[in-house]
Amino acid sequence: MVQTGSARPIRLSRAEQQAATRESLLRGAETVFARLGYGGASIELIAAEACYSKGAVFSNFASKEALFLELLRVYMDRDLAELEKIVSLAPAQLFDALSNWLQTMHADAHCPQLVVELQLHARRSPEFAGKYYALQERHTRTLAMILETYFKAHSKAIPIDALDLASCLTALAHGISLQNPVGKPGTSDEAGRIIDELLGVLIQR
């Protein structure tokens, strides 16, 4: 049930309640997986973090891995949606949009740790790996398309294969984010700032 100021409470439908519960469980899982890793996380801890029962978790997700996989899908879909918007922009708009995406891509403090946990679990679980690498490839190809447009708009040849450059920049972003102390002021967007400056150097070659 939702309160709307002094108005009467709005009663959520069953489907809306289930969607809200699922969203809360995913947020709780994101926090626990980032803090404790996949191995250290448990259904009990995730349920407690989300303020729900263990039964609520299992009524929405078949297993811890199924929950982790859904978290991966949500994370990747959100990132891909932002990148695909950039792909559709005219070159004049693309520069600012790409710079803005780079500056904010790791604004979520949990992002770097969660990315590493996803990568590590993909190494351990063949079933999870198939889904993870398919999403990762789509992400890399979309970023490569943006980079090709970026260099073309500057009338510059892309220095290496676009897919390779996209993979390098993604790995660099994750690495920079992880090497910075958690909670240090100004570090949430440092990786994006550095990559933005690096792209500026590459187009001046």
mmCIF file of C-alpha atoms in Angstrom:
data_model
loop_
_atom_site.group_PDB
_atom_site.id
_atom_site.type_symbol
_atom_site.label_atom_id
_atom_site.label_comp_id
_atom_site.label_asym_id
_atom_site.label_seq_id
_atom_site.Cartn_x
_atom_site.Cartn_y
_atom_site.Cartn_z
ATOM 1 C CA MET A 1 0.000 0.000 0.000
ATOM 2 C CA VAL A 2 1.341 3.450 -0.951
ATOM 3 C CA GLN A 3 0.661 6.759 0.830
ATOM 4 C CA THR A 4 0.266 9.864 -1.364
ATOM 5 C CA GLY A 5 0.481 12.834 1.010
ATOM 6 C CA SER A 6 -2.886 13.518 2.620
ATOM 7 C CA ALA A 7 -4.729 11.506 -0.032
ATOM 8 C CA ARG A 8 -6.111 8.063 0.683
ATOM 9 C CA PRO A 9 -3.608 5.187 0.421
ATOM 10 C CA ILE A 10 -3.363 3.550 -2.984
ATOM 11 C CA ARG A 11 -3.719 -0.217 -2.797
ATOM 12 C CA LEU A 12 -1.250 -1.959 -5.070
ATOM 13 C CA SER A 13 -2.415 -4.835 -7.226
ATOM 14 C CA ARG A 14 -0.988 -8.285 -6.591
ATOM 15 C CA ALA A 15 1.274 -7.943 -9.630
ATOM 16 C CA GLU A 16 2.516 -4.532 -8.443
ATOM 17 C CA GLN A 17 3.215 -5.894 -4.957
ATOM 18 C CA GLN A 18 5.169 -8.804 -6.429
ATOM 19 C CA ALA A 19 7.166 -6.455 -8.667
ATOM 20 C CA ALA A 20 7.970 -4.214 -5.678
ATOM 21 C CA THR A 21 9.054 -7.235 -3.623
ATOM 22 C CA ARG A 22 11.248 -8.487 -6.462
ATOM 23 C CA GLU A 23 12.870 -5.064 -6.841
ATOM 24 C CA SER A 24 13.600 -4.883 -3.104
ATOM 25 C CA LEU A 25 15.128 -8.366 -3.161
ATOM 26 C CA LEU A 26 17.358 -7.429 -6.095
ATOM 27 C CA ARG A 27 18.564 -4.289 -4.293
ATOM 28 C CA GLY A 28 19.272 -6.347 -1.189
ATOM 29 C CA ALA A 29 21.093 -8.970 -3.239
ATOM 30 C CA GLU A 30 23.205 -6.309 -4.953
ATOM 31 C CA THR A 31 24.340 -4.992 -1.568
ATOM 32 C CA VAL A 32 25.100 -8.424 -0.116
ATOM 33 C CA PHE A 33 26.887 -9.783 -3.203
ATOM 34 C CA ALA A 34 29.039 -6.638 -3.434
ATOM 35 C CA ARG A 35 29.884 -6.742 0.283
ATOM 36 C CA LEU A 36 30.454 -10.482 0.786
ATOM 37 C CA GLY A 37 30.955 -11.925 -2.682
ATOM 38 C CA TYR A 38 28.954 -14.731 -4.253
ATOM 39 C CA GLY A 39 30.411 -17.367 -1.936
ATOM 40 C CA GLY A 40 29.810 -15.357 1.227
ATOM 41 C CA ALA A 41 26.270 -14.337 0.333
ATOM 42 C CA SER A 42 23.350 -16.472 1.455
ATOM 43 C CA ILE A 43 19.618 -16.440 0.862
ATOM 44 C CA GLU A 44 19.131 -15.656 4.564
ATOM 45 C CA LEU A 45 21.413 -12.604 4.418
ATOM 46 C CA ILE A 46 19.819 -11.339 1.216
ATOM 47 C CA ALA A 47 16.332 -11.718 2.698
ATOM 48 C CA ALA A 48 17.396 -9.873 5.855
ATOM 49 C CA GLU A 49 18.994 -7.048 3.857
ATOM 50 C CA ALA A 50 15.775 -6.614 1.875
ATOM 51 C CA CYS A 51 13.620 -6.943 5.030
ATOM 52 C CA TYR A 52 11.791 -10.004 3.698
ATOM 53 C CA SER A 53 11.591 -13.651 4.672
ATOM 54 C CA LYS A 54 13.644 -16.438 3.119
ATOM 55 C CA GLY A 55 10.383 -17.740 1.663
ATOM 56 C CA ALA A 56 9.864 -14.459 -0.189
ATOM 57 C CA VAL A 57 13.210 -14.954 -1.924
ATOM 58 C CA PHE A 58 12.368 -18.487 -3.048
ATOM 59 C CA SER A 59 8.908 -17.451 -4.233
ATOM 60 C CA ASN A 60 10.618 -15.072 -6.673
ATOM 61 C CA PHE A 61 13.879 -16.855 -7.505
ATOM 62 C CA ALA A 62 14.581 -20.586 -7.789
ATOM 63 C CA SER A 63 18.089 -20.352 -6.319
ATOM 64 C CA LYS A 64 20.895 -18.009 -5.330
ATOM 65 C CA GLU A 65 22.396 -18.378 -8.816
ATOM 66 C CA ALA A 66 19.035 -17.544 -10.430
ATOM 67 C CA LEU A 67 18.926 -14.373 -8.331
ATOM 68 C CA PHE A 68 22.509 -13.546 -9.298
ATOM 69 C CA LEU A 69 21.689 -14.118 -12.970
ATOM 70 C CA GLU A 70 18.685 -11.798 -12.770
ATOM 71 C CA LEU A 71 20.889 -9.165 -11.142
ATOM 72 C CA LEU A 72 23.301 -9.539 -14.067
ATOM 73 C CA ARG A 73 20.460 -9.148 -16.573
ATOM 74 C CA VAL A 74 19.109 -6.016 -14.861
ATOM 75 C CA TYR A 75 22.592 -4.478 -14.585
ATOM 76 C CA MET A 76 23.507 -5.197 -18.215
ATOM 77 C CA ASP A 77 20.107 -4.154 -19.591
ATOM 78 C CA ARG A 78 20.342 -0.817 -17.797
ATOM 79 C CA ASP A 79 23.832 -0.165 -19.135
ATOM 80 C CA LEU A 80 22.946 -1.327 -22.648
ATOM 81 C CA ALA A 81 19.855 0.880 -22.743
ATOM 82 C CA GLU A 82 22.055 3.909 -22.042
ATOM 83 C CA LEU A 83 24.618 2.887 -24.672
ATOM 84 C CA GLU A 84 21.977 2.174 -27.315
ATOM 85 C CA LYS A 85 20.553 5.666 -26.804
ATOM 86 C CA ILE A 86 24.020 7.081 -27.476
ATOM 87 C CA VAL A 87 24.397 4.972 -30.653
ATOM 88 C CA SER A 88 21.296 6.606 -32.130
ATOM 89 C CA LEU A 89 22.526 10.174 -31.566
ATOM 90 C CA ALA A 90 23.927 12.523 -34.175
ATOM 91 C CA PRO A 91 27.730 13.010 -33.924
ATOM 92 C CA ALA A 92 27.370 16.505 -32.448
ATOM 93 C CA GLN A 93 25.316 15.079 -29.574
ATOM 94 C CA LEU A 94 27.339 11.898 -29.213
ATOM 95 C CA PHE A 95 30.448 13.594 -27.802
ATOM 96 C CA ASP A 96 28.699 15.038 -24.754
ATOM 97 C CA ALA A 97 26.533 11.944 -24.263
ATOM 98 C CA LEU A 98 29.531 9.593 -24.281
ATOM 99 C CA SER A 99 31.452 11.863 -21.924
ATOM 100 C CA ASN A 100 28.479 11.995 -19.555
ATOM 101 C CA TRP A 101 28.078 8.195 -19.651
ATOM 102 C CA LEU A 102 31.771 7.725 -18.875
ATOM 103 C CA GLN A 103 31.593 10.167 -15.960
ATOM 104 C CA THR A 104 28.627 8.390 -14.363
ATOM 105 C CA MET A 105 29.000 4.705 -15.305
ATOM 106 C CA HIS A 106 30.417 3.783 -11.885
ATOM 107 C CA ALA A 107 28.460 6.267 -9.812
ATOM 108 C CA ASP A 108 26.917 3.320 -7.942
ATOM 109 C CA ALA A 109 29.424 2.423 -5.218
ATOM 110 C CA HIS A 110 28.570 -1.296 -5.521
ATOM 111 C CA CYS A 111 29.271 -1.441 -9.250
ATOM 112 C CA PRO A 112 33.013 -2.324 -9.324
ATOM 113 C CA GLN A 113 32.744 -5.110 -6.719
ATOM 114 C CA LEU A 114 29.626 -6.526 -8.327
ATOM 115 C CA VAL A 115 31.258 -6.616 -11.768
ATOM 116 C CA VAL A 116 34.167 -8.626 -10.362
ATOM 117 C CA GLU A 117 31.805 -11.073 -8.638
ATOM 118 C CA LEU A 118 29.932 -11.578 -11.908
ATOM 119 C CA GLN A 119 33.193 -12.253 -13.755
ATOM 120 C CA LEU A 120 34.479 -14.674 -11.118
ATOM 121 C CA HIS A 121 31.229 -16.621 -10.989
ATOM 122 C CA ALA A 122 31.221 -16.888 -14.784
ATOM 123 C CA ARG A 123 34.588 -18.649 -14.439
ATOM 124 C CA ARG A 124 33.130 -21.163 -11.985
ATOM 125 C CA SER A 125 29.708 -21.851 -13.496
ATOM 126 C CA PRO A 126 29.479 -22.927 -17.172
ATOM 127 C CA GLU A 127 25.714 -22.314 -17.243
ATOM 128 C CA PHE A 128 26.089 -18.816 -15.820
ATOM 129 C CA ALA A 129 29.081 -18.161 -18.098
ATOM 130 C CA GLY A 130 27.056 -18.758 -21.258
ATOM 131 C CA LYS A 131 24.544 -16.082 -20.318
ATOM 132 C CA TYR A 132 27.163 -13.707 -18.881
ATOM 133 C CA TYR A 133 29.452 -13.730 -21.920
ATOM 134 C CA ALA A 134 26.525 -13.331 -24.340
ATOM 135 C CA LEU A 135 25.473 -10.142 -22.531
ATOM 136 C CA GLN A 136 29.075 -8.967 -22.260
ATOM 137 C CA GLU A 137 29.600 -9.426 -26.005
ATOM 138 C CA ARG A 138 26.482 -7.384 -26.762
ATOM 139 C CA HIS A 139 27.742 -4.648 -24.442
ATOM 140 C CA THR A 140 31.192 -4.633 -26.087
ATOM 141 C CA ARG A 141 29.754 -4.513 -29.615
ATOM 142 C CA THR A 142 27.487 -1.605 -28.722
ATOM 143 C CA LEU A 143 30.377 0.343 -27.190
ATOM 144 C CA ALA A 144 32.513 -0.472 -30.260
ATOM 145 C CA MET A 145 29.833 1.043 -32.526
ATOM 146 C CA ILE A 146 29.902 4.223 -30.455
ATOM 147 C CA LEU A 147 33.704 4.404 -30.629
ATOM 148 C CA GLU A 148 33.686 3.952 -34.412
ATOM 149 C CA THR A 149 31.213 6.836 -34.737
ATOM 150 C CA TYR A 150 33.231 8.911 -32.256
ATOM 151 C CA PHE A 151 36.472 8.641 -34.245
ATOM 152 C CA LYS A 152 34.730 9.023 -37.610
ATOM 153 C CA ALA A 153 33.057 12.227 -36.413
ATOM 154 C CA HIS A 154 36.513 13.573 -35.560
ATOM 155 C CA SER A 155 37.799 12.510 -39.005
ATOM 156 C CA LYS A 156 40.309 10.231 -37.299
ATOM 157 C CA ALA A 157 41.131 6.578 -37.914
ATOM 158 C CA ILE A 158 40.395 4.409 -34.913
ATOM 159 C CA PRO A 159 43.851 3.356 -33.594
ATOM 160 C CA ILE A 160 43.041 -0.359 -33.097
ATOM 161 C CA ASP A 161 40.124 -2.681 -33.816
ATOM 162 C CA ALA A 162 36.952 -1.138 -32.363
ATOM 163 C CA LEU A 163 36.012 -4.294 -30.431
ATOM 164 C CA ASP A 164 39.501 -4.496 -28.945
ATOM 165 C CA LEU A 165 39.398 -0.829 -27.934
ATOM 166 C CA ALA A 166 35.960 -1.271 -26.368
ATOM 167 C CA SER A 167 37.218 -4.273 -24.373
ATOM 168 C CA CYS A 168 40.336 -2.366 -23.265
ATOM 169 C CA LEU A 169 38.374 0.673 -22.102
ATOM 170 C CA THR A 170 35.885 -1.484 -20.194
ATOM 171 C CA ALA A 171 38.686 -3.397 -18.452
ATOM 172 C CA LEU A 172 40.500 -0.135 -17.673
ATOM 173 C CA ALA A 173 37.351 1.376 -16.174
ATOM 174 C CA HIS A 174 36.796 -1.627 -13.916
ATOM 175 C CA GLY A 175 40.445 -1.726 -12.864
ATOM 176 C CA ILE A 176 40.667 1.968 -11.986
ATOM 177 C CA SER A 177 37.424 1.788 -10.002
ATOM 178 C CA LEU A 178 38.642 -1.210 -8.004
ATOM 179 C CA GLN A 179 42.061 0.201 -7.149
ATOM 180 C CA ASN A 180 40.600 3.306 -5.505
ATOM 181 C CA PRO A 181 39.674 3.229 -1.795
ATOM 182 C CA VAL A 182 35.975 2.715 -1.138
ATOM 183 C CA GLY A 183 34.294 5.948 -0.091
ATOM 184 C CA LYS A 184 37.180 8.216 -1.083
ATOM 185 C CA PRO A 185 35.670 11.553 -2.215
ATOM 186 C CA GLY A 186 35.703 12.092 -5.958
ATOM 187 C CA THR A 187 36.604 8.520 -6.927
ATOM 188 C CA SER A 188 33.181 7.340 -8.127
ATOM 189 C CA ASP A 189 33.685 8.996 -11.517
ATOM 190 C CA GLU A 190 37.489 8.916 -11.718
ATOM 191 C CA ALA A 191 37.630 5.961 -14.132
ATOM 192 C CA GLY A 192 35.264 7.682 -16.537
ATOM 193 C CA ARG A 193 37.182 10.945 -16.314
ATOM 194 C CA ILE A 194 40.475 9.223 -17.141
ATOM 195 C CA ILE A 195 38.982 7.317 -20.087
ATOM 196 C CA ASP A 196 37.334 10.477 -21.376
ATOM 197 C CA GLU A 197 40.730 12.211 -21.289
ATOM 198 C CA LEU A 198 42.388 9.185 -22.936
ATOM 199 C CA LEU A 199 39.917 9.310 -25.827
ATOM 200 C CA GLY A 200 40.726 13.002 -26.179
ATOM 201 C CA VAL A 201 44.422 12.143 -26.499
ATOM 202 C CA LEU A 202 43.721 9.411 -29.084
ATOM 203 C CA ILE A 203 41.773 11.717 -31.393
ATOM 204 C CA GLN A 204 44.629 14.245 -31.303
ATOM 205 C CA ARG A 205 47.171 11.725 -32.623
#
